[in-house]
Coordinates of C-alpha atoms in Angstrom, one line a residue:
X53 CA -23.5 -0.8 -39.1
X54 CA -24.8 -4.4 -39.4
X55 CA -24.1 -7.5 -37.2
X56 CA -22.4 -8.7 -39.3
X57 CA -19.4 -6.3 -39.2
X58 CA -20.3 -6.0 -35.3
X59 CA -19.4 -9.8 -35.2
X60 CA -16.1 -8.9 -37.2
X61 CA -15.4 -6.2 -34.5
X62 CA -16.5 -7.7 -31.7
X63 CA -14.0 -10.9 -32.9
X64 CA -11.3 -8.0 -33.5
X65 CA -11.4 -6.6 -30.4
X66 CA -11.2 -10.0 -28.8
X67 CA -8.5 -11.1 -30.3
X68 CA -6.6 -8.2 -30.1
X69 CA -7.2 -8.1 -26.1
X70 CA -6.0 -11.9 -25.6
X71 CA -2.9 -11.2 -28.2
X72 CA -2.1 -8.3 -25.2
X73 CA -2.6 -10.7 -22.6
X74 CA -0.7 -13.5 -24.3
X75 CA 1.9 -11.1 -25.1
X76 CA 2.2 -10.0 -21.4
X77 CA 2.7 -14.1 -20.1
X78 CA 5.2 -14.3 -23.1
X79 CA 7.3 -11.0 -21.5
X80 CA 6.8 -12.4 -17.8
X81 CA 6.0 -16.6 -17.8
X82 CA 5.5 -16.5 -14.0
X83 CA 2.2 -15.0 -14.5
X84 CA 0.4 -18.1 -16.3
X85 CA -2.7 -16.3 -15.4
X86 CA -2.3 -13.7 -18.1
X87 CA -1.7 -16.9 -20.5
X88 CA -5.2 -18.5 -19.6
X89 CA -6.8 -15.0 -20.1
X90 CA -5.3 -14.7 -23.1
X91 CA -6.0 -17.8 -24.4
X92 CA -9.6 -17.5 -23.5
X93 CA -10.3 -14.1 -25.2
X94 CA -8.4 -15.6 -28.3
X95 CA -11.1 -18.5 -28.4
X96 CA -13.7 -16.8 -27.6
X97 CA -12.7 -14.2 -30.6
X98 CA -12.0 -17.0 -33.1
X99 CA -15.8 -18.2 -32.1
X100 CA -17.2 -14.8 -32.9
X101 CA -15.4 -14.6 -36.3
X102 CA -17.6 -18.0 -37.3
X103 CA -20.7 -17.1 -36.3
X104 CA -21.7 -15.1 -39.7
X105 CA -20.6 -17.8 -41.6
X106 CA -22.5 -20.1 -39.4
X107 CA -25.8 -21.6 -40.2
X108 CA -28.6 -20.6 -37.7
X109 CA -29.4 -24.5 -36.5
X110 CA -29.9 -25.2 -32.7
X111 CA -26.8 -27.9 -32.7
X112 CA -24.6 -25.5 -34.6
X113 CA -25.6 -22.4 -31.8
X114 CA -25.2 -25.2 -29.1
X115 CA -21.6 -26.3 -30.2
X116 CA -21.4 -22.5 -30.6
X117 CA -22.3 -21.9 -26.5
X118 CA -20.0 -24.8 -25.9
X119 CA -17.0 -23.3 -27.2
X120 CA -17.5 -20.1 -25.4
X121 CA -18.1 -21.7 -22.4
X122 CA -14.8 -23.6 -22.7
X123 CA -13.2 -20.2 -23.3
X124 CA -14.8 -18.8 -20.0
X125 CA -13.9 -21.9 -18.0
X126 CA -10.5 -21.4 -19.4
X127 CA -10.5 -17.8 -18.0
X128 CA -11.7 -19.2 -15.2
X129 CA -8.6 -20.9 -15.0
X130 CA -6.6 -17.8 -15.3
X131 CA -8.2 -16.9 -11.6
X132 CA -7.3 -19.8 -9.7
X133 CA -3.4 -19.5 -11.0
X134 CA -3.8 -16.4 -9.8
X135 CA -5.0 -17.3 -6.8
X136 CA -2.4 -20.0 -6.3
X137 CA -4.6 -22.8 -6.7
X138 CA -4.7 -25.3 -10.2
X139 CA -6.4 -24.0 -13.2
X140 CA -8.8 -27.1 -14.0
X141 CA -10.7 -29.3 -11.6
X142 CA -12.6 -32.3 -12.0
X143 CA -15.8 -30.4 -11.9
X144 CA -14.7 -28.0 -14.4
X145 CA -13.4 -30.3 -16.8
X146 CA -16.7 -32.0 -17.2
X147 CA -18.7 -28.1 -17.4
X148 CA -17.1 -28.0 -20.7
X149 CA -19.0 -29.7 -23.2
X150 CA -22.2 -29.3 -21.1
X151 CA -23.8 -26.6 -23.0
X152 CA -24.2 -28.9 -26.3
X153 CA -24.4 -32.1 -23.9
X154 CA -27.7 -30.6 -22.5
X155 CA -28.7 -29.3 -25.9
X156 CA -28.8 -32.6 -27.8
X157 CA -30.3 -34.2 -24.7
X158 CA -32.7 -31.7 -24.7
X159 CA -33.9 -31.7 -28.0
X160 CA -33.9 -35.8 -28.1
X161 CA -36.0 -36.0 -25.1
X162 CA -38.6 -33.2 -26.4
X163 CA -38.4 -32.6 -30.1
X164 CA -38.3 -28.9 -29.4
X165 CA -35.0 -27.5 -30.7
X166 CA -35.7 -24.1 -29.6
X167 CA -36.3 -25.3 -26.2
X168 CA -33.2 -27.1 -26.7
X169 CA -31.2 -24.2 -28.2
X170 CA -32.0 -22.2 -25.2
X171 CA -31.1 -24.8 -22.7
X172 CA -27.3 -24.5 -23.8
X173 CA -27.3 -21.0 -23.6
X174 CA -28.7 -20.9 -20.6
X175 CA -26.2 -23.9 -19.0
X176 CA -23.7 -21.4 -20.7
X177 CA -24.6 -18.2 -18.6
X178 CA -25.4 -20.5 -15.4
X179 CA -21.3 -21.5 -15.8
X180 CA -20.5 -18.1 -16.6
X181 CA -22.3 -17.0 -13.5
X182 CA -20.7 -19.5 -11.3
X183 CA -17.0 -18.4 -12.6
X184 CA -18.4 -14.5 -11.5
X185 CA -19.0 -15.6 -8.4
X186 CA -15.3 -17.4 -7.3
X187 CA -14.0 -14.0 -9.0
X188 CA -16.0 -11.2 -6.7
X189 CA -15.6 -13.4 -3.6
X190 CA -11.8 -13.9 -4.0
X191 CA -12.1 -9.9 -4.1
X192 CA -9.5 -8.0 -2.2
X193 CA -11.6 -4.6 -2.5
X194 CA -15.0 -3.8 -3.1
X195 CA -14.2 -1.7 -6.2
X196 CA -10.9 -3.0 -6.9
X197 CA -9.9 -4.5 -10.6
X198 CA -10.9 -8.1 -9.3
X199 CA -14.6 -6.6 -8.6
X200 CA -14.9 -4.8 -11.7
X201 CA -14.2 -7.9 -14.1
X202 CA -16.1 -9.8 -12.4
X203 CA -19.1 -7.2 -12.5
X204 CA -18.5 -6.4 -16.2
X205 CA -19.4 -10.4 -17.1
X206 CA -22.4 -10.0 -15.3
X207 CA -23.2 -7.3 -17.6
X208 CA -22.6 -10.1 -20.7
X209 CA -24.7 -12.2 -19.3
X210 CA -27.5 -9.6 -18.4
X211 CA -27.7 -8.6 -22.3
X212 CA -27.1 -12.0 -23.5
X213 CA -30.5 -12.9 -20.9
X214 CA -32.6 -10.0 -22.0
X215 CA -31.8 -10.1 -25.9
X216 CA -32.9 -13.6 -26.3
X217 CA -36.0 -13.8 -23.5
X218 CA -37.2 -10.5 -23.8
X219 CA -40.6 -10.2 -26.2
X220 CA -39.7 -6.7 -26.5
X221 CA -39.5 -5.5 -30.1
X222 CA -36.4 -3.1 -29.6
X223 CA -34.4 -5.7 -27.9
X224 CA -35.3 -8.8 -29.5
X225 CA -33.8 -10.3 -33.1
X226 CA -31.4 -8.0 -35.3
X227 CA -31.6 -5.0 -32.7
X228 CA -31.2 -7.5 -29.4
X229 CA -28.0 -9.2 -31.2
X230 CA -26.7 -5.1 -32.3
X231 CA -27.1 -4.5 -28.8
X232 CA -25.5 -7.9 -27.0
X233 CA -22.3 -7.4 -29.7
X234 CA -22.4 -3.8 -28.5
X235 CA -21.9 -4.9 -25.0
X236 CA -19.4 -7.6 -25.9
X237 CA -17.0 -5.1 -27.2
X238 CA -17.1 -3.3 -24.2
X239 CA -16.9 -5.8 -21.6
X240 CA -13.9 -7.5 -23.2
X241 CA -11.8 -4.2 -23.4
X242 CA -13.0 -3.6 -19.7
X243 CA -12.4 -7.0 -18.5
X244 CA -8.7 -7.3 -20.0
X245 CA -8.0 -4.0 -18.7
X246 CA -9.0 -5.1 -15.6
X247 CA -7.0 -8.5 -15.2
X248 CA -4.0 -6.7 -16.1
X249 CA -4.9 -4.1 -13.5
X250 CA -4.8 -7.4 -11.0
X251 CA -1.5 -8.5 -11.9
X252 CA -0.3 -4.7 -11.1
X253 CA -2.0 -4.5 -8.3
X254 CA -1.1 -7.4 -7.0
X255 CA 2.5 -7.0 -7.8
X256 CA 1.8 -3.8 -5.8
X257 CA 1.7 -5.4 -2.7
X258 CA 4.0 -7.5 -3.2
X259 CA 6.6 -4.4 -3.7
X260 CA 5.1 -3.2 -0.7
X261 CA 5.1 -6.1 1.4
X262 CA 9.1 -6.6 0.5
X263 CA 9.5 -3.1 0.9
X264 CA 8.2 -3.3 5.0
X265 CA 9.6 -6.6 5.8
X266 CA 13.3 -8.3 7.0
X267 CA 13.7 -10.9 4.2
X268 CA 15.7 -13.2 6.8
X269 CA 12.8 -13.1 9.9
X270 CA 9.6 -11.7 7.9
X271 CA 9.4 -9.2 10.5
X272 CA 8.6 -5.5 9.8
X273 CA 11.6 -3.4 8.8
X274 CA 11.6 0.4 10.0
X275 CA 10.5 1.7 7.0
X276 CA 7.1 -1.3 7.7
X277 CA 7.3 0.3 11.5
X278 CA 6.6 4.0 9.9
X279 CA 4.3 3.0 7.7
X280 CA 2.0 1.2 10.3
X281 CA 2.4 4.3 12.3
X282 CA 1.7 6.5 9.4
X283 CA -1.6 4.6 9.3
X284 CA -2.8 5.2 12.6
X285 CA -1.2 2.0 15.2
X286 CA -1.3 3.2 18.2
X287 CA 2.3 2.6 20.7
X288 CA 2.2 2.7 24.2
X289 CA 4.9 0.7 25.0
X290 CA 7.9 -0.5 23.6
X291 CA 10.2 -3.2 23.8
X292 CA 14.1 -2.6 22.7
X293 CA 15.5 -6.4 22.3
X294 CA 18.9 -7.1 21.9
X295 CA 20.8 -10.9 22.0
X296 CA 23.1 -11.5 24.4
X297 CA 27.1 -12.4 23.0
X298 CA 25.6 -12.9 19.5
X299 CA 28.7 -12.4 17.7
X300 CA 30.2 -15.1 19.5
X301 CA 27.2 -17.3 18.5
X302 CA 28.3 -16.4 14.7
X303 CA 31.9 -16.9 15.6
X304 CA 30.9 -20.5 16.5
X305 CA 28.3 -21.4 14.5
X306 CA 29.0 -19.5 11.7
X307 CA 26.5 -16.5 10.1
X308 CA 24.5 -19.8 9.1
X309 CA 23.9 -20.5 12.4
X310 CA 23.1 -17.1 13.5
X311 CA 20.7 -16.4 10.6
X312 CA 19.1 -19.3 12.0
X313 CA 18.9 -18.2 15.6
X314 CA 17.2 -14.8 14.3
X315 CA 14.3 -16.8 12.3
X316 CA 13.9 -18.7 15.1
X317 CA 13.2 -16.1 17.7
X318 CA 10.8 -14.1 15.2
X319 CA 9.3 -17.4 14.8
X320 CA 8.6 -17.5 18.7
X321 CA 8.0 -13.9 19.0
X322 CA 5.3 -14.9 16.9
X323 CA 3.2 -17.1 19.3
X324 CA 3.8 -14.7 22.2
X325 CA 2.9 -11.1 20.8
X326 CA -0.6 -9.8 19.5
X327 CA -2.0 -9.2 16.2
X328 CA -2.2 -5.9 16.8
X329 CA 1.1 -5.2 18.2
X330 CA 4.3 -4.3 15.7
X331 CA 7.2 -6.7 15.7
X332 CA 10.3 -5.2 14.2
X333 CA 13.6 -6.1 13.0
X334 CA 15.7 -2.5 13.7
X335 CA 19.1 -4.3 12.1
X336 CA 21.3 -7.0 13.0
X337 CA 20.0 -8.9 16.4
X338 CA 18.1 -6.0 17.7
X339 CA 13.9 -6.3 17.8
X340 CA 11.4 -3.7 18.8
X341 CA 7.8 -4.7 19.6
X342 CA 5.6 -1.5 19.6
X343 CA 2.1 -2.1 21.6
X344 CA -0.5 -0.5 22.5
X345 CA -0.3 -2.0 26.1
X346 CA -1.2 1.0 28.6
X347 CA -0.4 -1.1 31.8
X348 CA 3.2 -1.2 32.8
X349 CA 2.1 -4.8 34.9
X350 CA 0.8 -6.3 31.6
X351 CA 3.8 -4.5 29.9
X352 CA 6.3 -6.5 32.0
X353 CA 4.6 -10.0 31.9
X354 CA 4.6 -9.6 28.2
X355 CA 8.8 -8.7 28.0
X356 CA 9.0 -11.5 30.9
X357 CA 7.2 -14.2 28.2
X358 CA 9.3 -13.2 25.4
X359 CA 12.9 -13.2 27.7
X360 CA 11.7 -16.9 28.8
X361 CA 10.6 -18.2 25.3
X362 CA 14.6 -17.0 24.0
X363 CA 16.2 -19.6 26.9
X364 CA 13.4 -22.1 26.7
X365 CA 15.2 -24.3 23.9
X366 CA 18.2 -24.5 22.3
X367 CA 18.1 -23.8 18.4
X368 CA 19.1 -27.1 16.5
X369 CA 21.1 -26.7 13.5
X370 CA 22.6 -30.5 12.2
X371 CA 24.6 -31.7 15.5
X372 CA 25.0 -28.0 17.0
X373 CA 22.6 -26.9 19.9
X374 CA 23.0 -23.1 19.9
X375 CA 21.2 -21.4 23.3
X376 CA 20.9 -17.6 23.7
X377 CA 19.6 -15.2 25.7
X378 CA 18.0 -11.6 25.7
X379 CA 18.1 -8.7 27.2
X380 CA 15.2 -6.2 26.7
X381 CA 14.7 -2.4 27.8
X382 CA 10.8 -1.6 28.5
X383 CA 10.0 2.1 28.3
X384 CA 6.1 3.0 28.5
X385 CA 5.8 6.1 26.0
X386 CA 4.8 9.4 28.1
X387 CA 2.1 11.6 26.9
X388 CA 2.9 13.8 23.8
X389 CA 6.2 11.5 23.4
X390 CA 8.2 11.6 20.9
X391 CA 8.8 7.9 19.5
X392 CA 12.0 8.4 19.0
X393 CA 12.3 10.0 22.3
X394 CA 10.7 6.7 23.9
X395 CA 13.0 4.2 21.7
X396 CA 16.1 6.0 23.3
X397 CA 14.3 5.7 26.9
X398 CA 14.1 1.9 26.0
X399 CA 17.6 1.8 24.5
X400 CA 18.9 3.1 28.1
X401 CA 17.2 0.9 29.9
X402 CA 18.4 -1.8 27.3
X403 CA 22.4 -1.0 28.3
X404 CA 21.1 -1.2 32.2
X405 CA 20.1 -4.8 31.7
X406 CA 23.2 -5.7 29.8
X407 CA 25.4 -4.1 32.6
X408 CA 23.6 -5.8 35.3
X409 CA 24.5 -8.7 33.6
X410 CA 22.3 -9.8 30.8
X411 CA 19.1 -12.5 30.6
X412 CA 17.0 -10.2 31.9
X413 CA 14.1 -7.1 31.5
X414 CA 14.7 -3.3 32.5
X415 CA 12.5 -1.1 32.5
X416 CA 13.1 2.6 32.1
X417 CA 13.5 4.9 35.2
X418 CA 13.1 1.9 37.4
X419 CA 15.7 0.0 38.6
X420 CA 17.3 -3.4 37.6
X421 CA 16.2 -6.7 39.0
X422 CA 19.5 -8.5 39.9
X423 CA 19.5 -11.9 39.6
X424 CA 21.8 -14.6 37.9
X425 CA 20.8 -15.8 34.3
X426 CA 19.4 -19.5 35.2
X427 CA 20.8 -22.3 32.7
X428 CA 18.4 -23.8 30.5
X429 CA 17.4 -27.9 30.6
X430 CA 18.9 -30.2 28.0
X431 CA 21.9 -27.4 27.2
X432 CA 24.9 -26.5 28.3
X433 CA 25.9 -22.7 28.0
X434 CA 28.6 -20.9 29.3
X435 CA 28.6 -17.1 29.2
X436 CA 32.0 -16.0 27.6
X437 CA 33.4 -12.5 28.5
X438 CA 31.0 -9.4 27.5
X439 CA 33.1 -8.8 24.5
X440 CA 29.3 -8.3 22.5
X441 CA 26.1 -7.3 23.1

């Protein structure tokens, strides 16, 4: 096969990889990465189509580099949408004519064409290398789909490198460009199959992540609570939470306003508990929090900071100050437990606090500390009969 029909195949397979990718953003516009990859493997097909009709003259291979680089940058492009970020900046904007910029400068400055020739291909696989670079270290895995594209242009640039600098006989002029258009076909179909490998993965976790987690708090969900257990977090203790006369907070405030209350406690919850530790939304306005605290001390403070942070302020919602209290049930899982075993432990002790009189933390098998709810500063609540939890 000559190069010239490996330049008609190599521009085939290009094209027919961005039309997939174009296809895919027509089918599913939110994903105007797909568009940019597309579109870049569409240019950068058209390009190869022209170069057997093209005559073999340093500007003509220059403005040839150039238009392949402006198809990479626009791939390029297609990562940062992906990554949530703008497509072009200022710096790659002006990369794009700099392979034929640096050619003609080049070749004014030195008379040596050749020299200058090989200046834009070499600005070409420096840009190239650069766009390789933002894609491997926005990597999620080592040998995930973001890795692999970015690997497989590497590889383009490696033959492009050694079949135009090497003084090798088998790699240099008719058999180095059989063996670069070679390559090309390969890491195209790779690198599209790989993009579109991103956007599934990606959408992946993002199936997953709704999957696991209360849309209304962002707070794991029981099935997000087995699956962290299912991958190894270690519980020790366990906190059963439950809101104190929350359906008359939504029979004054309205679901609105109760809603409100929930995202605002998860939102606390977040600046008291650990990294580490699993904060769960079981249903309606009960919480867990599953730790790995072994200390029944440290166990205590940690329900004692989250009881406080509930009464510290009143949640503000137009006009409307809406206080609240917890009640919370501690149970420190026994050896060999069951979890579900502990979570009933913890539900008990739970129904102790709210008969003792609510506002306050019980742990299981001890008694209750009896004391009276203290009102909060700046709001005015007034308990109404235990018709709720």
């Amino acid at each position: 096969m000559d190069n010239a029909t490996l330049h008609f195949t190599d521009a085939f397979v290009n094209l027919v990889c961005g039309a997939t990718c174009f296809t895919l953003w027509l089918n599913q516009r939110k994903d105007a990465c797909l568009g940019f990859w597309g579109c870049g493997l569409l240019i950068y097909g058209l390009m190869n189509s022209l170069f057997p009709f093209a005559p073999d003259t340093p500007l003509w291979n220059g403005f040839g580099f150039t238009v392949l680089n402006v198809a990479n940058i626009v791939m390029w492009g297609g990562y940062r949408i992906f990554d949530g970020k703008p497509p072009i900046t200022r710096t790659l904007g002006a990369l794009l004519p700099a392979p034929l910029a640096l050619c003609v400068i080049t070749g004014v400055l030195t008379r040596d064409w050749e020299t200058a020739e090989r200046m834009a291909l070499l600005t070409y696989c420096v840009a190239s290398t650069a766009q390789v670079v933002y894609v491997i270290a926005g990597r999620v895995g080592l040998f995930g789909p973001r890795s692999i594209s970015g690997g497989i242009v590497l590889l383009n640039i490696a033959a492009i490198l050694i079949t135009t600098f090497t003084g090798n006989r088998w790699l240099a002029g008719d058999a180095g460009e059989s063996l670069f258009l070679l390559t090309d076909h390969l890491v195209t179909i790779v690198f599209t199959l790989a993009v579109i490998a991103m956007v599934g993965e990606r959408d992946y976790r993002t199936v997953l992540r709704t999957a696991h987690r209360d849309p209304l708090t962002g707070t794991l969900n029981r099935s997000g609570l087995a699956d962290a257990i299912g991958k190894g977090a270690s519980v020790r203790t366990l906190l059963l939470i439950d809101f104190d006369h929350f359906k008359q907070i939504n029979d004054r405030f309205g679901h609105d306003g109760g809603d409100e209350v929930l995202r605002a406690f998860a939102g606390r919850m977040s600046h008291i508990v650990r990294p580490s530790d699993l904060l769960v939304r079981l249903g309606g306005e009960e919480f867990l929090v599953a730790t790995d605290i072994s200390s029944d001390q440290h166990a205590e403070a940690l329900a004692e900071r989250i009881r406080l942070a509930a009464k510290e302020k009143a949640v503000q919602i137009g006009e409307a100050a809406i206080p609240f209290t917890v009640s919370i049930g501690l149970a420190m899982r026994r050896q060999q437990e069951d979890l579900d075993q502990a979570i009933k432990r913890a539900d008990r002790a739970l129904y102790r606090a709210k008969e003792a009189g609510r506002d306050r933390v019980s742990t299981a098998d001890l008694p209750v500390p009896q004391f009276e709810p203290q009102s909060r500063t700046g709001a005015s609540f007034h308990p109404l009969p235990a018709t709720d939890g």
